[in-house]
Short mmCIF file of C-alpha atoms in Angstrom, two decimals:
data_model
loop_
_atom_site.label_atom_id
_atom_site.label_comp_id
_atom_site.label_asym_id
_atom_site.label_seq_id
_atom_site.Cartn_x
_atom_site.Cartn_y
_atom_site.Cartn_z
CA UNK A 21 -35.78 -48.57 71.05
CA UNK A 22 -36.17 -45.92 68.15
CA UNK A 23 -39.65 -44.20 67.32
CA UNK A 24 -40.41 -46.63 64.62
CA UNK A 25 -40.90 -49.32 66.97
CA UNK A 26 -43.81 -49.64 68.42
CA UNK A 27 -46.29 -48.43 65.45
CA UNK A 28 -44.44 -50.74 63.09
CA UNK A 29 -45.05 -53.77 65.66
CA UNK A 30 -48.86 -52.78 66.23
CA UNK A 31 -49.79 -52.00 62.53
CA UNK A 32 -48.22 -55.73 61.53
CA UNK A 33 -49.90 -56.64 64.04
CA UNK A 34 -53.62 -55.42 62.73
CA UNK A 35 -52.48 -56.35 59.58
CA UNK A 36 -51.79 -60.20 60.23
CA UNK A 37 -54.63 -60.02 61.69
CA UNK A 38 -56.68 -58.94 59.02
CA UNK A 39 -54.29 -61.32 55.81
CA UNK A 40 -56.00 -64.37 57.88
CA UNK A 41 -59.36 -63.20 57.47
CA UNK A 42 -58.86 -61.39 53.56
CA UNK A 43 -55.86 -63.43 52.34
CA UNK A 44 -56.18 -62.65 48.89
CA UNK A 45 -55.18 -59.01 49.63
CA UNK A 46 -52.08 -57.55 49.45
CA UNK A 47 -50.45 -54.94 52.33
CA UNK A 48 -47.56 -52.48 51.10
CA UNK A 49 -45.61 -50.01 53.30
CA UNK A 50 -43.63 -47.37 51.52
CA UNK A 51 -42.18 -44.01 51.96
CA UNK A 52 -39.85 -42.79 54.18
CA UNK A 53 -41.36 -45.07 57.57
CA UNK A 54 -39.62 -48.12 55.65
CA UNK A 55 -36.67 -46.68 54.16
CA UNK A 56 -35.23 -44.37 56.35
CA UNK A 57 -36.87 -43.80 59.49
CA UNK A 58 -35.43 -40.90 60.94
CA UNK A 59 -37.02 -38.86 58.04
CA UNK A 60 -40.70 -40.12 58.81
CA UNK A 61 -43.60 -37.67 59.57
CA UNK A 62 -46.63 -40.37 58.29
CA UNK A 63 -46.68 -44.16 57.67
CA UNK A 64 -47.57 -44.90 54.32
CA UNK A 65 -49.48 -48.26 53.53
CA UNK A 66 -50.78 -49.63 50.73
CA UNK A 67 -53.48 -52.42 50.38
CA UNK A 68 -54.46 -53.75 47.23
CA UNK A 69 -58.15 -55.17 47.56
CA UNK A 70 -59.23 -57.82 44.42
CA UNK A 71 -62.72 -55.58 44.12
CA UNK A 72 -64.04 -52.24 44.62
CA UNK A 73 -66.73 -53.25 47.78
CA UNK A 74 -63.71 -54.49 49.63
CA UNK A 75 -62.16 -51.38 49.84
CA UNK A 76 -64.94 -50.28 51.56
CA UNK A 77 -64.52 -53.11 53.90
CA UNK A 78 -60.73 -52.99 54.60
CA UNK A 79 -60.87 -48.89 55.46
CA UNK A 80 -63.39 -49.80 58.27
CA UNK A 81 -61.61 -52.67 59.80
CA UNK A 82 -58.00 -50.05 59.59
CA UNK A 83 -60.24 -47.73 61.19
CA UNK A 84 -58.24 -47.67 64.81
CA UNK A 85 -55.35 -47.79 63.23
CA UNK A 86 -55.59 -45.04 61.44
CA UNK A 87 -56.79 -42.68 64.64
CA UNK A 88 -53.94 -43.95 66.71
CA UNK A 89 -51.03 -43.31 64.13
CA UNK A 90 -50.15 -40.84 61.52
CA UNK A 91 -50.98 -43.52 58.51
CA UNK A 92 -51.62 -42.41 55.53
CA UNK A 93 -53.51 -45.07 53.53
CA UNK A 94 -54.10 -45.80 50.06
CA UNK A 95 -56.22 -48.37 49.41
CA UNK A 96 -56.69 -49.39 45.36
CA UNK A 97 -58.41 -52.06 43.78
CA UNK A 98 -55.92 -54.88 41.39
CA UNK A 99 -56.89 -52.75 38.53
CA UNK A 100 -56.14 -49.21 39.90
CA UNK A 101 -52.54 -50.72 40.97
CA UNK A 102 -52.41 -52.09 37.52
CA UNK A 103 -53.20 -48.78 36.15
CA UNK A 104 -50.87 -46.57 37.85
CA UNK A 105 -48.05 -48.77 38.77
CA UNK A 106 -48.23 -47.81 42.22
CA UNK A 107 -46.05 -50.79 43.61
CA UNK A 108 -43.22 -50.52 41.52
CA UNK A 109 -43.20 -46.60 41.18
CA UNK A 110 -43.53 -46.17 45.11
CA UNK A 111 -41.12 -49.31 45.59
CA UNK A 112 -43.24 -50.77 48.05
CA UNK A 113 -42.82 -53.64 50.42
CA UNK A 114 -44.80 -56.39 50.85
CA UNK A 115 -45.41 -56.80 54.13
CA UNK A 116 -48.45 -59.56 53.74
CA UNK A 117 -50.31 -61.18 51.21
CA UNK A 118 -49.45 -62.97 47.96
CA UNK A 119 -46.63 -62.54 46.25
CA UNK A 120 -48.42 -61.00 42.64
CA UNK A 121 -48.48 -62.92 39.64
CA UNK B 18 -58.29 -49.35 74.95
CA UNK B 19 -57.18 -45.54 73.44
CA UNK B 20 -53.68 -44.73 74.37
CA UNK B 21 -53.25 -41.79 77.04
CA UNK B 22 -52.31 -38.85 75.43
CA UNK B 23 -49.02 -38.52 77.48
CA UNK B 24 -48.27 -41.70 75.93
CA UNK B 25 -48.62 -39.96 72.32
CA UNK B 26 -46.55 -37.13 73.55
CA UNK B 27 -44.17 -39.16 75.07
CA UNK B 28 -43.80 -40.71 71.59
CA UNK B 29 -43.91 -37.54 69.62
CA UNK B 30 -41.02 -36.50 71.88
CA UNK B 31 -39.03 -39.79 70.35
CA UNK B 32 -39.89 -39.03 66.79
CA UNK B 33 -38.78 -35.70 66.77
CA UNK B 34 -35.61 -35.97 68.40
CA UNK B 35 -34.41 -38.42 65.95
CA UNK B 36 -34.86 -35.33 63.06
CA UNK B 37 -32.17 -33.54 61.70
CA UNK B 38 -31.64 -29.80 63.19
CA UNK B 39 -32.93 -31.06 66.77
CA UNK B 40 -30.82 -30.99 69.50
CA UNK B 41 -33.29 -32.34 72.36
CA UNK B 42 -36.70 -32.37 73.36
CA UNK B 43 -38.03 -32.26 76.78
CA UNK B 44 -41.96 -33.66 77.52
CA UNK B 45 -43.27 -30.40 79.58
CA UNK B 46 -46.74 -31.85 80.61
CA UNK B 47 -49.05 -34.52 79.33
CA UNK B 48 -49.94 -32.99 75.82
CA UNK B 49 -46.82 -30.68 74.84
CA UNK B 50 -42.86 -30.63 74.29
CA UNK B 51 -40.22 -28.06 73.94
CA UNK B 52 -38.07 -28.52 70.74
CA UNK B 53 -34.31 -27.51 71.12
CA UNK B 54 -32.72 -26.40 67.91
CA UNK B 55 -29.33 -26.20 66.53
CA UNK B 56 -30.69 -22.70 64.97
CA UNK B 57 -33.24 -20.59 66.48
CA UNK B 58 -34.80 -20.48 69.77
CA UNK B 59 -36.76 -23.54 71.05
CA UNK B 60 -40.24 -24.37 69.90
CA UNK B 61 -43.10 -25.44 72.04
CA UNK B 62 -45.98 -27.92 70.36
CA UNK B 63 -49.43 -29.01 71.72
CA UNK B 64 -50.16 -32.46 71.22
CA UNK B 65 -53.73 -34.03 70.16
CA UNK B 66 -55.11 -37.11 68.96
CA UNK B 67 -58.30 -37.53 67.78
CA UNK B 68 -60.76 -37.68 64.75
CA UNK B 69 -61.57 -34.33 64.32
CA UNK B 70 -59.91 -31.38 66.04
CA UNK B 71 -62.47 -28.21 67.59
CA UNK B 72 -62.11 -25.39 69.40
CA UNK B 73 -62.36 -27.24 72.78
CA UNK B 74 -59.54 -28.84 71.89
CA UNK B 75 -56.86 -26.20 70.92
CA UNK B 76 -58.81 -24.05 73.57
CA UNK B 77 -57.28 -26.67 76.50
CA UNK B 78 -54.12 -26.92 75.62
CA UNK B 79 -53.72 -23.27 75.19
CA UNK B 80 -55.19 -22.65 78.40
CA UNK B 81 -52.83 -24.99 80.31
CA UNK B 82 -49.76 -23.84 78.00
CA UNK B 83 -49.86 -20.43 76.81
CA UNK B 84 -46.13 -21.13 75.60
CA UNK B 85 -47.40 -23.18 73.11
CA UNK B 86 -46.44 -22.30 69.23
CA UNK B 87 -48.33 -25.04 67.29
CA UNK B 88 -50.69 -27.71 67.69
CA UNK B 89 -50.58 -30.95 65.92
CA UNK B 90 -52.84 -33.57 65.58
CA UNK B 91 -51.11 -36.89 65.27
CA UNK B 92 -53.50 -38.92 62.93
CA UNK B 93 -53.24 -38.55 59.89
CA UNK B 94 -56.75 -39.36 58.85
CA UNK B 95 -57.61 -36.77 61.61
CA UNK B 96 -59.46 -33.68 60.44
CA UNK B 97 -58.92 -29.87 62.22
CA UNK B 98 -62.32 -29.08 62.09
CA UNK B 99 -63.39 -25.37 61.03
CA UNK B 100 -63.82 -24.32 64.77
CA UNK B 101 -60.78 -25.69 65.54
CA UNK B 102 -58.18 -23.75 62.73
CA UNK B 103 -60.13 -20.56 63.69
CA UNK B 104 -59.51 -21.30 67.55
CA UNK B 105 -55.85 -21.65 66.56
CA UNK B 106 -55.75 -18.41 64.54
CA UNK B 107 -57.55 -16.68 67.61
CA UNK B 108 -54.81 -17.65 69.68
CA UNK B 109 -51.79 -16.85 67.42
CA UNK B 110 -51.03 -20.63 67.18
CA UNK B 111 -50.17 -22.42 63.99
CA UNK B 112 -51.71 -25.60 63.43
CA UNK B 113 -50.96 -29.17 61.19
CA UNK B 114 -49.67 -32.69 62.11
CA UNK B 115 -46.52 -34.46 62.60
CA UNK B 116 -45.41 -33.29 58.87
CA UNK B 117 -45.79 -29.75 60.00
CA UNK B 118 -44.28 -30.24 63.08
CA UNK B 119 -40.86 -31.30 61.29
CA UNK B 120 -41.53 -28.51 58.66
CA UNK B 121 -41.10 -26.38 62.24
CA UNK B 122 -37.48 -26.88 62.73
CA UNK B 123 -35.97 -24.65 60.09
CA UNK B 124 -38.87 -22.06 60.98
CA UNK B 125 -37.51 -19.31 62.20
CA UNK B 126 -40.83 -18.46 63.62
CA UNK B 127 -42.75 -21.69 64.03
CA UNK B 128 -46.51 -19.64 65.59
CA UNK B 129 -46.27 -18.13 62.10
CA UNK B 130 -46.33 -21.55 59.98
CA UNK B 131 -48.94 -22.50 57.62
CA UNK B 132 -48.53 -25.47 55.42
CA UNK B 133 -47.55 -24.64 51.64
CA UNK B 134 -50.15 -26.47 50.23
CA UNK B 135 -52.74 -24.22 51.98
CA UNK B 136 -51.15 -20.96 51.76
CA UNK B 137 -50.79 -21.73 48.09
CA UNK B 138 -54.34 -22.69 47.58
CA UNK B 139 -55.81 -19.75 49.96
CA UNK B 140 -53.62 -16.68 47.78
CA UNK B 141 -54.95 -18.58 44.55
CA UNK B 142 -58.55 -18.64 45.86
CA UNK B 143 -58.63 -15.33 47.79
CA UNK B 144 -56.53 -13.88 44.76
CA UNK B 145 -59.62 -14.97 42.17
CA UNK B 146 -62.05 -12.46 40.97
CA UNK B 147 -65.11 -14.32 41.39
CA UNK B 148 -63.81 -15.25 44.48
CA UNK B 149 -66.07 -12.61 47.18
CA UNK B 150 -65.38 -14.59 50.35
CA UNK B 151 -63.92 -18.00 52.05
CA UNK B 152 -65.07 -19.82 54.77
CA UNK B 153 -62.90 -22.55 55.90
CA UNK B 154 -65.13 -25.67 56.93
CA UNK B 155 -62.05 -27.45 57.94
CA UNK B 156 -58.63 -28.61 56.88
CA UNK B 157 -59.16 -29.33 53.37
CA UNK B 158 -62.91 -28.11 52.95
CA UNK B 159 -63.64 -24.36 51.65
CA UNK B 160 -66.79 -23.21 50.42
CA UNK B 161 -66.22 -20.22 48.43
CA UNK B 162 -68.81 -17.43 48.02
CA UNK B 163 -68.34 -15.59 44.89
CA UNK B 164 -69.98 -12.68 42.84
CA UNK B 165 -72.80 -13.19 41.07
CA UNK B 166 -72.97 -16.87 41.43
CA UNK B 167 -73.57 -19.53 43.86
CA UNK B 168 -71.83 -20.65 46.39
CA UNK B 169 -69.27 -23.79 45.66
CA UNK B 170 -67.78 -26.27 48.22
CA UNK B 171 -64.13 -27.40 47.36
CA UNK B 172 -62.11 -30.35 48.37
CA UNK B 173 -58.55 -30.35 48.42
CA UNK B 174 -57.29 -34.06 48.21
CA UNK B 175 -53.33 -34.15 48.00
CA UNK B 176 -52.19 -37.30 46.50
CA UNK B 177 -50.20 -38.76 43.81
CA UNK B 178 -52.36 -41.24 42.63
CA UNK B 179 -56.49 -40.39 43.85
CA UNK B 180 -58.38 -43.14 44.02
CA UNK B 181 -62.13 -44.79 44.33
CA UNK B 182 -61.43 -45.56 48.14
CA UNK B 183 -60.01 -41.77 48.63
CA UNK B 184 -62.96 -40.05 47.45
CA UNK B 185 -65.73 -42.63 49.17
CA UNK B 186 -63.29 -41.83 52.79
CA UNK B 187 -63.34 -37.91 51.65
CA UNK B 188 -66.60 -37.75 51.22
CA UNK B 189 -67.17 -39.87 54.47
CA UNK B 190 -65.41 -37.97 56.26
CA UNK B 191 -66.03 -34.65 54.76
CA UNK B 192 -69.73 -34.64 53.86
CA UNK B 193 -70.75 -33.02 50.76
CA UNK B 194 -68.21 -31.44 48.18
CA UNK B 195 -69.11 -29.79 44.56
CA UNK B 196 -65.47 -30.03 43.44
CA UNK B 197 -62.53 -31.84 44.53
CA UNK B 198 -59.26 -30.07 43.87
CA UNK B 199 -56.07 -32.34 43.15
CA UNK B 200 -53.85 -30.14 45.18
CA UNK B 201 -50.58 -32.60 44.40
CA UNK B 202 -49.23 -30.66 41.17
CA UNK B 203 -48.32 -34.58 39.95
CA UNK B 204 -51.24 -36.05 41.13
CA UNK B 205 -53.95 -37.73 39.18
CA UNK B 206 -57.36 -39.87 39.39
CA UNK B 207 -57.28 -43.51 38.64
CA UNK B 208 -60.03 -44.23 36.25
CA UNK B 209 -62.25 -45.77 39.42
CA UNK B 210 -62.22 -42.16 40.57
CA UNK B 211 -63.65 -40.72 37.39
CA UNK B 212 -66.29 -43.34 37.60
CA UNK B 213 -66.94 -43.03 41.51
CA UNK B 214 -66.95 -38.96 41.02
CA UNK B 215 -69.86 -39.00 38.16
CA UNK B 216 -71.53 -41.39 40.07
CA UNK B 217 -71.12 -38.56 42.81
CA UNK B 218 -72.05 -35.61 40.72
CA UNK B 219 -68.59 -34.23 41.76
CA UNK B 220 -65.65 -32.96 39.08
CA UNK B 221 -62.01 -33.77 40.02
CA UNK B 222 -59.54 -30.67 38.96
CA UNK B 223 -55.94 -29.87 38.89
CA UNK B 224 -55.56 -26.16 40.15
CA UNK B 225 -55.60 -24.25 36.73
CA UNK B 226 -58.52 -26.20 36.12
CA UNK B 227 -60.68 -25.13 39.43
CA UNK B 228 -59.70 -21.44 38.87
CA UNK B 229 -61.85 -21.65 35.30
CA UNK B 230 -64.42 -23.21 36.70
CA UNK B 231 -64.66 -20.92 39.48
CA UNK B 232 -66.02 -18.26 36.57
CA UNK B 233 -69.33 -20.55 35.56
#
């Protein structure tokens, strides 16, 4: 069993967990934890939220996650991502949520 | 339930012996590991986990493993607290996360490592002339005491794109800030950050920027 394991299994885990309850929001992974993961040093997420007072929200209920792991998270509202591209610039996987429009 | 810390180290241990330049690593107690290299002698790291990193902290595990050559923190979203880097420095320890940690390999010396974001935005800071004095808060947090005017806190936030949610966490997490600096050369504010920072009385800067307004 390689290193990537067992975060990758409990962070999709949280993260079903949380599509169920917010389903309208998307959940990224990107970087080097997805690609290649020999290369890894942090686990980079993204979660696109449709408004600002969900991101707010979302960071709170990632909370454990984020002191048991070495995530890095970026959360962004529909417009940020629209803004900056993030998705396609990052090439990130979906992992949960809707595919986008 | 939190996971053990041996646990942690235990998976540390996997992690870094899947890196390039390692040739083993052996678990020595419950919070550190010896790194075998392909060059240089091995490397011994303490391992924590927590929120925020103090003295108490890097004070145990160098205690219980004088050996050690750097302490990480394995969260990212943890923060080494003021106490904590000076603790380090008092012992001759480096200090950083698992990033660090792999930046250790090709160190030839790994209780001499600082990250290059930091010693890059110390010499710029310490190398300003307004610039009288730094005291390190914590990680990313200095407050700079300068001639002839007041004192300024600065944030350095290192991403590529900063955003509302970054700056609400930072400033969770960090308390209050007068400045934040941008410390990723290609990094930028979304347009929610610009709003969120005037809301927050705060001014977002790229480095050239923060050095002029370190003279007003």
């Amino acid at each position: 069993m390689n290193a990537r394991v067992r975060p990758h299994s409990e962070i999709l885990s949280r993260l079903t967990e949380l599509s169920v309850v917010y389903p309208r929001i998307r959940w990224y992974g990107f970087g080097s934890f997805f690609s290649d993961y020999r290369s890894f040093n942090d686990i980079d997420l993204l979660v696109v939220c449709t408004c600002d007072s969900e991101t707010s929200v979302l960071r709170s209920a990632l909370d454990n996650l984020l002191v048991a792991w070495p995530v890095h998270l970026t959360i962004m509202t529909a417009e940020e991502e629209a803004e900056t591209k993030f998705v396609a610039l990052q090439r990130c996987h979906l992992l949960l949520g809707p595919k986008p429009g | 339930m939190a996971r053990p810390i041996s646990e942690t180290t235990a998976w540390v241990a996997q992690v870094m012996r899947e890196k390039q330049g390692v040739e083993g690593v052996e678990q020595i107690s419950d919070k550190t590991i010896r790194i075998s290299r392909n060059r240089n002698a091995p490397y011994v790291a303490g391992i924590i986990s927590k929120r925020d990193v103090v003295a108490d902290d890097v004070n145990a595990i160098v205690r219980e493993n004088p050996e050690v050559d750097i302490i990480i923190n394995v969260p990212s979203y943890g923060i080494w607290q003021g106490s904590g880097i000076f603790a380090a420095q008092l012992a001759g320890v480096a200090f950083g996360g698992m990033g660090d940690l792999q930046s250790c390999i090709g160190q030839e010396e790994p209780r001499n490592y600082v990250k290059a974001e930091y010693q890059f935005i110390e010499r710029g800071l310490r190398q300003h002339n307004r610039v009288q004095n730094i005291t390190r808060e914590a990680d990313r947090l200095f407050l700079l005491h300068r001639n002839g005017l007041p004192d300024v806190r600065v944030l350095a936030l290192y991403e590529y794109e900063l955003t509302a949610d970054h700056l609400r966490a930072a400033r969770d997490r960090y308390g209050n800030f007068d400045l934040v600096l941008i410390s990723n050369p290609n990094g930028r504010p979304t347009q929610g950050a610009v709003r969120l920072a005037e809301a927050f009385g705060v001014e977002l800067l790229m480095f050239g920027e923060l050095l002029g307004r370190l003279n007003r």
